GROMACS .gro file of C-alpha atoms in nm:
model
  264
    1MET     CA    1   0.032   3.905   1.412
    2SER     CA    2   0.094   3.594   1.207
    3THR     CA    3   0.414   3.531   1.020
    4LEU     CA    4   0.413   3.379   0.671
    5ALA     CA    5   0.637   3.077   0.636
    6ASP     CA    6   0.917   3.098   0.384
    7PRO     CA    7   0.886   2.788   0.156
    8GLU     CA    8   1.258   2.797   0.088
    9THR     CA    9   1.351   2.782   0.461
   10ASP     CA   10   1.057   2.605   0.629
   11PRO     CA   11   1.085   2.223   0.582
   12GLU     CA   12   0.718   2.172   0.668
   13THR     CA   13   0.593   2.391   0.387
   14ALA     CA   14   0.862   2.327   0.125
   15GLN     CA   15   0.740   2.126  -0.177
   16GLU     CA   16   0.930   1.837  -0.332
   17PRO     CA   17   1.030   1.885  -0.701
   18ALA     CA   18   0.776   1.729  -0.933
   19GLU     CA   19   0.868   1.380  -1.068
   20THR     CA   20   0.936   1.402  -1.439
   21GLY     CA   21   0.991   1.027  -1.501
   22PRO     CA   22   1.173   0.720  -1.373
   23PRO     CA   23   1.527   0.769  -1.240
   24LEU     CA   24   1.796   0.760  -1.508
   25VAL     CA   25   1.948   0.431  -1.386
   26ALA     CA   26   1.608   0.259  -1.397
   27ARG     CA   27   1.547   0.381  -1.750
   28ILE     CA   28   1.888   0.254  -1.865
   29LEU     CA   29   1.832  -0.089  -1.706
   30THR     CA   30   1.489  -0.111  -1.864
   31GLY     CA   31   1.634  -0.032  -2.205
   32VAL     CA   32   1.906  -0.296  -2.169
   33LEU     CA   33   1.647  -0.554  -2.064
   34VAL     CA   34   1.426  -0.476  -2.363
   35LEU     CA   35   1.726  -0.506  -2.598
   36GLN     CA   36   1.825  -0.842  -2.447
   37LEU     CA   37   1.471  -0.973  -2.476
   38GLY     CA   38   1.454  -0.860  -2.838
   39LEU     CA   39   1.780  -1.030  -2.933
   40GLY     CA   40   1.676  -1.342  -2.745
   41GLY     CA   41   1.350  -1.356  -2.935
   42LEU     CA   42   1.529  -1.329  -3.268
   43LEU     CA   43   1.766  -1.610  -3.177
   44VAL     CA   44   1.485  -1.835  -3.060
   45LEU     CA   45   1.307  -1.785  -3.389
   46GLY     CA   46   1.624  -1.904  -3.561
   47ASP     CA   47   1.608  -1.637  -3.828
   48VAL     CA   48   1.907  -1.434  -3.710
   49GLN     CA   49   2.248  -1.545  -3.592
   50ILE     CA   50   2.471  -1.329  -3.378
   51GLY     CA   51   2.737  -1.355  -3.649
   52ALA     CA   52   2.508  -1.163  -3.882
   53PHE     CA   53   2.557  -0.843  -3.679
   54PRO     CA   54   2.874  -0.643  -3.748
   55GLY     CA   55   3.116  -0.664  -3.457
   56PHE     CA   56   2.966  -0.983  -3.312
   57GLY     CA   57   3.017  -1.354  -3.371
   58PRO     CA   58   3.306  -1.530  -3.544
   59GLU     CA   59   3.606  -1.347  -3.677
   60ALA     CA   60   3.616  -1.552  -3.998
   61PRO     CA   61   3.585  -1.348  -4.319
   62PRO     CA   62   3.283  -1.384  -4.549
   63LEU     CA   63   3.261  -1.651  -4.818
   64SER     CA   64   3.322  -1.385  -5.083
   65ASP     CA   65   3.688  -1.356  -4.971
   66PRO     CA   66   3.943  -1.577  -5.155
   67VAL     CA   67   4.048  -1.896  -4.975
   68ARG     CA   68   4.420  -1.959  -4.917
   69PRO     CA   69   4.610  -2.242  -4.749
   70GLY     CA   70   4.581  -2.199  -4.372
   71ASP     CA   71   4.302  -1.941  -4.413
   72GLN     CA   72   4.002  -2.153  -4.506
   73ARG     CA   73   3.736  -2.085  -4.241
   74ARG     CA   74   3.464  -1.849  -4.356
   75VAL     CA   75   3.144  -1.710  -4.208
   76PHE     CA   76   2.867  -1.946  -4.321
   77ARG     CA   77   2.595  -1.723  -4.469
   78PRO     CA   78   2.528  -1.874  -4.813
   79ASP     CA   79   2.207  -1.670  -4.845
   80ARG     CA   80   2.416  -1.349  -4.846
   81ASP     CA   81   2.768  -1.440  -4.952
   82ARG     CA   82   2.874  -1.621  -5.266
   83PRO     CA   83   3.197  -1.797  -5.361
   84GLY     CA   84   3.475  -1.601  -5.526
   85THR     CA   85   3.360  -1.684  -5.878
   86GLN     CA   86   3.010  -1.659  -6.020
   87PRO     CA   87   2.792  -1.967  -5.953
   88ALA     CA   88   2.525  -2.082  -6.197
   89ARG     CA   89   2.263  -1.918  -5.979
   90PRO     CA   90   2.303  -1.677  -5.683
   91PRO     CA   91   2.288  -1.848  -5.340
   92GLY     CA   92   1.977  -1.647  -5.251
   93ASP     CA   93   1.792  -1.818  -5.538
   94ILE     CA   94   1.882  -2.171  -5.431
   95PRO     CA   95   1.564  -2.380  -5.383
   96THR     CA   96   1.463  -2.447  -5.022
   97ARG     CA   97   1.457  -2.820  -5.095
   98LEU     CA   98   1.628  -3.043  -5.351
   99THR     CA   99   1.528  -3.014  -5.716
  100LEU     CA  100   1.628  -3.239  -6.005
  101ASP     CA  101   1.641  -3.103  -6.362
  102GLN     CA  102   1.786  -3.240  -6.682
  103ILE     CA  103   2.084  -3.050  -6.822
  104GLU     CA  104   2.157  -3.265  -7.126
  105GLY     CA  105   2.122  -3.634  -7.205
  106THR     CA  106   2.202  -3.837  -6.895
  107THR     CA  107   2.337  -3.536  -6.699
  108TYR     CA  108   2.105  -3.379  -6.439
  109ARG     CA  109   2.135  -3.095  -6.188
  110LEU     CA  110   2.066  -3.178  -5.823
  111GLU     CA  111   2.034  -2.847  -5.642
  112GLY     CA  112   1.888  -2.688  -5.330
  113GLU     CA  113   1.877  -2.727  -4.954
  114ILE     CA  114   1.850  -3.083  -4.824
  115ALA     CA  115   1.518  -3.087  -4.636
  116PRO     CA  116   1.336  -3.360  -4.441
  117GLY     CA  117   1.188  -3.617  -4.680
  118ASP     CA  118   1.417  -3.519  -4.970
  119ALA     CA  119   1.604  -3.852  -4.979
  120ALA     CA  120   1.294  -4.063  -5.044
  121ARG     CA  121   1.155  -3.804  -5.286
  122MET     CA  122   1.477  -3.779  -5.489
  123ILE     CA  123   1.533  -4.157  -5.491
  124GLU     CA  124   1.186  -4.196  -5.641
  125ARG     CA  125   1.258  -3.924  -5.898
  126LEU     CA  126   1.591  -4.078  -5.996
  127ALA     CA  127   1.427  -4.418  -6.043
  128SER     CA  128   1.170  -4.267  -6.284
  129LEU     CA  129   1.412  -4.074  -6.508
  130THR     CA  130   1.430  -4.143  -6.881
  131PRO     CA  131   1.710  -4.154  -6.974
  132ALA     CA  132   1.851  -4.268  -6.641
  133ALA     CA  133   2.091  -4.032  -6.468
  134GLU     CA  134   2.458  -4.112  -6.514
  135ARG     CA  135   2.590  -3.779  -6.383
  136LEU     CA  136   2.458  -3.541  -6.116
  137VAL     CA  137   2.580  -3.180  -6.104
  138LEU     CA  138   2.551  -3.061  -5.742
  139GLN     CA  139   2.500  -2.723  -5.578
  140SER     CA  140   2.368  -2.703  -5.222
  141PRO     CA  141   2.423  -2.514  -4.894
  142GLY     CA  142   2.355  -2.839  -4.706
  143GLY     CA  143   2.074  -2.938  -4.475
  144VAL     CA  144   1.964  -3.256  -4.296
  145VAL     CA  145   2.258  -3.495  -4.256
  146GLU     CA  146   2.047  -3.813  -4.234
  147GLU     CA  147   1.878  -3.728  -4.565
  148ALA     CA  148   2.215  -3.667  -4.732
  149LEU     CA  149   2.346  -4.006  -4.617
  150ALA     CA  150   2.038  -4.195  -4.737
  151LEU     CA  151   2.044  -4.024  -5.077
  152GLY     CA  152   2.420  -4.076  -5.104
  153ARG     CA  153   2.392  -4.451  -5.052
  154HIS     CA  154   2.137  -4.473  -5.333
  155ILE     CA  155   2.360  -4.269  -5.566
  156ARG     CA  156   2.656  -4.500  -5.497
  157GLU     CA  157   2.445  -4.812  -5.550
  158ALA     CA  158   2.324  -4.673  -5.884
  159GLY     CA  159   2.682  -4.604  -5.996
  160VAL     CA  160   2.615  -4.236  -6.073
  161THR     CA  161   2.897  -3.981  -6.114
  162THR     CA  162   2.881  -3.660  -5.907
  163GLN     CA  163   3.019  -3.333  -6.040
  164MET     CA  164   3.077  -2.974  -5.933
  165LEU     CA  165   3.111  -2.695  -6.188
  166ALA     CA  166   3.337  -2.389  -6.175
  167GLY     CA  167   3.240  -2.139  -5.907
  168GLU     CA  168   2.963  -2.350  -5.753
  169PHE     CA  169   2.941  -2.468  -5.393
  170CYS     CA  170   2.862  -2.773  -5.181
  171TYR     CA  171   2.855  -2.707  -4.806
  172SER     CA  172   2.767  -2.876  -4.478
  173ALA     CA  173   2.574  -3.201  -4.553
  174CYS     CA  174   2.616  -3.166  -4.930
  175PRO     CA  175   2.973  -3.312  -4.938
  176TYR     CA  176   2.824  -3.645  -4.824
  177VAL     CA  177   2.613  -3.654  -5.141
  178LEU     CA  178   2.918  -3.548  -5.343
  179ALA     CA  179   3.125  -3.827  -5.185
  180ALA     CA  180   2.869  -4.085  -5.302
  181GLY     CA  181   2.962  -4.049  -5.667
  182ALA     CA  182   3.106  -4.364  -5.823
  183THR     CA  183   3.352  -4.112  -5.964
  184ARG     CA  184   3.372  -3.747  -5.862
  185ASP     CA  185   3.453  -3.459  -6.096
  186ILE     CA  186   3.521  -3.134  -5.904
  187ASP     CA  187   3.641  -2.815  -6.070
  188ASP     CA  188   3.932  -2.648  -5.890
  189THR     CA  189   3.729  -2.327  -5.843
  190ALA     CA  190   3.429  -2.505  -5.689
  191GLN     CA  191   3.393  -2.478  -5.310
  192VAL     CA  192   3.342  -2.787  -5.094
  193GLY     CA  193   3.295  -2.695  -4.728
  194VAL     CA  194   3.251  -2.886  -4.401
  195HIS     CA  195   3.162  -2.794  -4.043
  196GLN     CA  196   2.994  -2.928  -3.726
  197HIS     CA  197   2.640  -3.058  -3.759
  198TYR     CA  198   2.332  -3.065  -3.539
  199PHE     CA  199   2.196  -3.414  -3.468
  200GLY     CA  200   1.860  -3.504  -3.319
  201GLU     CA  201   1.523  -3.338  -3.366
  202SER     CA  202   1.518  -3.143  -3.039
  203THR     CA  203   1.781  -2.923  -2.882
  204ILE     CA  204   1.584  -2.902  -2.553
  205LEU     CA  205   1.739  -3.213  -2.402
  206PRO     CA  206   1.941  -3.300  -2.091
  207ALA     CA  207   2.313  -3.271  -2.161
  208ALA     CA  208   2.369  -3.648  -2.147
  209PHE     CA  209   2.109  -3.714  -2.417
  210ALA     CA  210   2.240  -3.430  -2.636
  211VAL     CA  211   2.595  -3.570  -2.617
  212GLU     CA  212   2.465  -3.918  -2.697
  213ASP     CA  213   2.281  -3.784  -3.004
  214ILE     CA  214   2.593  -3.605  -3.127
  215GLN     CA  215   2.819  -3.905  -3.077
  216THR     CA  216   2.575  -4.140  -3.250
  217GLY     CA  217   2.538  -3.900  -3.543
  218GLN     CA  218   2.911  -3.853  -3.584
  219GLY     CA  219   2.960  -4.229  -3.571
  220GLU     CA  220   2.710  -4.273  -3.854
  221VAL     CA  221   2.884  -4.007  -4.061
  222MET     CA  222   3.226  -4.167  -4.010
  223GLY     CA  223   3.094  -4.510  -4.108
  224TYR     CA  224   2.940  -4.357  -4.421
  225LEU     CA  225   3.265  -4.187  -4.522
  226VAL     CA  226   3.450  -4.517  -4.487
  227GLU     CA  227   3.188  -4.678  -4.716
  228MET     CA  228   3.251  -4.405  -4.974
  229GLY     CA  229   3.630  -4.436  -4.959
  230ILE     CA  230   3.685  -4.091  -4.801
  231ASP     CA  231   3.975  -4.039  -4.561
  232LEU     CA  232   3.845  -3.974  -4.210
  233ARG     CA  233   4.101  -3.696  -4.163
  234VAL     CA  234   3.844  -3.468  -4.325
  235MET     CA  235   3.645  -3.499  -4.001
  236GLN     CA  236   3.915  -3.303  -3.817
  237HIS     CA  237   3.813  -2.993  -4.014
  238ALA     CA  238   3.442  -3.064  -3.970
  239LEU     CA  239   3.460  -3.119  -3.593
  240THR     CA  240   3.670  -2.808  -3.525
  241THR     CA  241   3.462  -2.566  -3.735
  242PRO     CA  242   3.148  -2.427  -3.563
  243PRO     CA  243   2.809  -2.444  -3.740
  244ASP     CA  244   2.811  -2.071  -3.822
  245GLU     CA  245   3.139  -2.106  -4.012
  246ILE     CA  246   3.249  -2.331  -4.297
  247TYR     CA  247   3.591  -2.483  -4.370
  248VAL     CA  248   3.653  -2.475  -4.746
  249LEU     CA  249   3.866  -2.766  -4.863
  250LEU     CA  250   4.147  -2.683  -5.103
  251PRO     CA  251   4.185  -2.887  -5.427
  252GLU     CA  252   4.491  -3.060  -5.281
  253GLU     CA  253   4.291  -3.158  -4.971
  254LEU     CA  254   4.008  -3.293  -5.188
  255ARG     CA  255   4.264  -3.514  -5.360
  256ASP     CA  256   4.439  -3.608  -5.036
  257TYR     CA  257   4.111  -3.711  -4.868
  258GLY     CA  258   3.989  -3.910  -5.169
  259PHE     CA  259   3.714  -3.685  -5.306
  260ILE     CA  260   3.915  -3.659  -5.628
  261ALA     CA  261   4.115  -3.951  -5.766
  262ASP     CA  262   4.488  -3.885  -5.766
  263THR     CA  263   4.602  -3.923  -6.128
  264ASN     CA  264   4.974  -3.899  -6.047
   0.00000   0.00000   0.00000
């Protein structure tokens, strides 16, 4: 007489539970890896900065917050944030390269991001203006430093005044164009901001070459500021403020560093 095996007690006939999916730990690790790869891809594309996510990145407040002495570093997102007062046009509408338009008479507006090739293009435009420009009203989130320096030298040679209107902004490489004015007229509510710059066309370089690029670039900027009569102490703020933040200079600092002539 045969005996039926009990599947609950006989190890040879017992069946393993059916697999319903990967172990929990493996699924969690896979999810983390996918998230990291996704964030990495966004950063490589250069379209998203970590500081754009709530809870990550620098602790500096947005540009929309008022600037006070000792509290001047702000998150640098000019496409989203605007200065405390209303600019002539929202930052999101700023042209992606420099434009030059007549305001009235010999006063023109120079506005937009400073893109590769803009210096030569704007120098040619300025040379063709009738009447010739005597005053340039600036608004720009910055851009390519080398272009700003080349354009600035032309503006100084032409003896043109640079101006900033109430509530408008000039960040990053833009202050070098502003500094080029034979005279500079800056409203107390305008925002002039500085920070660290990228130098060189490629960031995929050995460390020694990257450092050499940075030092050469900073040396060129310092020489330019000396040419324009700007106190090099302004570089302390630029060199200690990361690229994803901006240090907004107060009116008294603009006077102290020579951007505005001291009338006292």
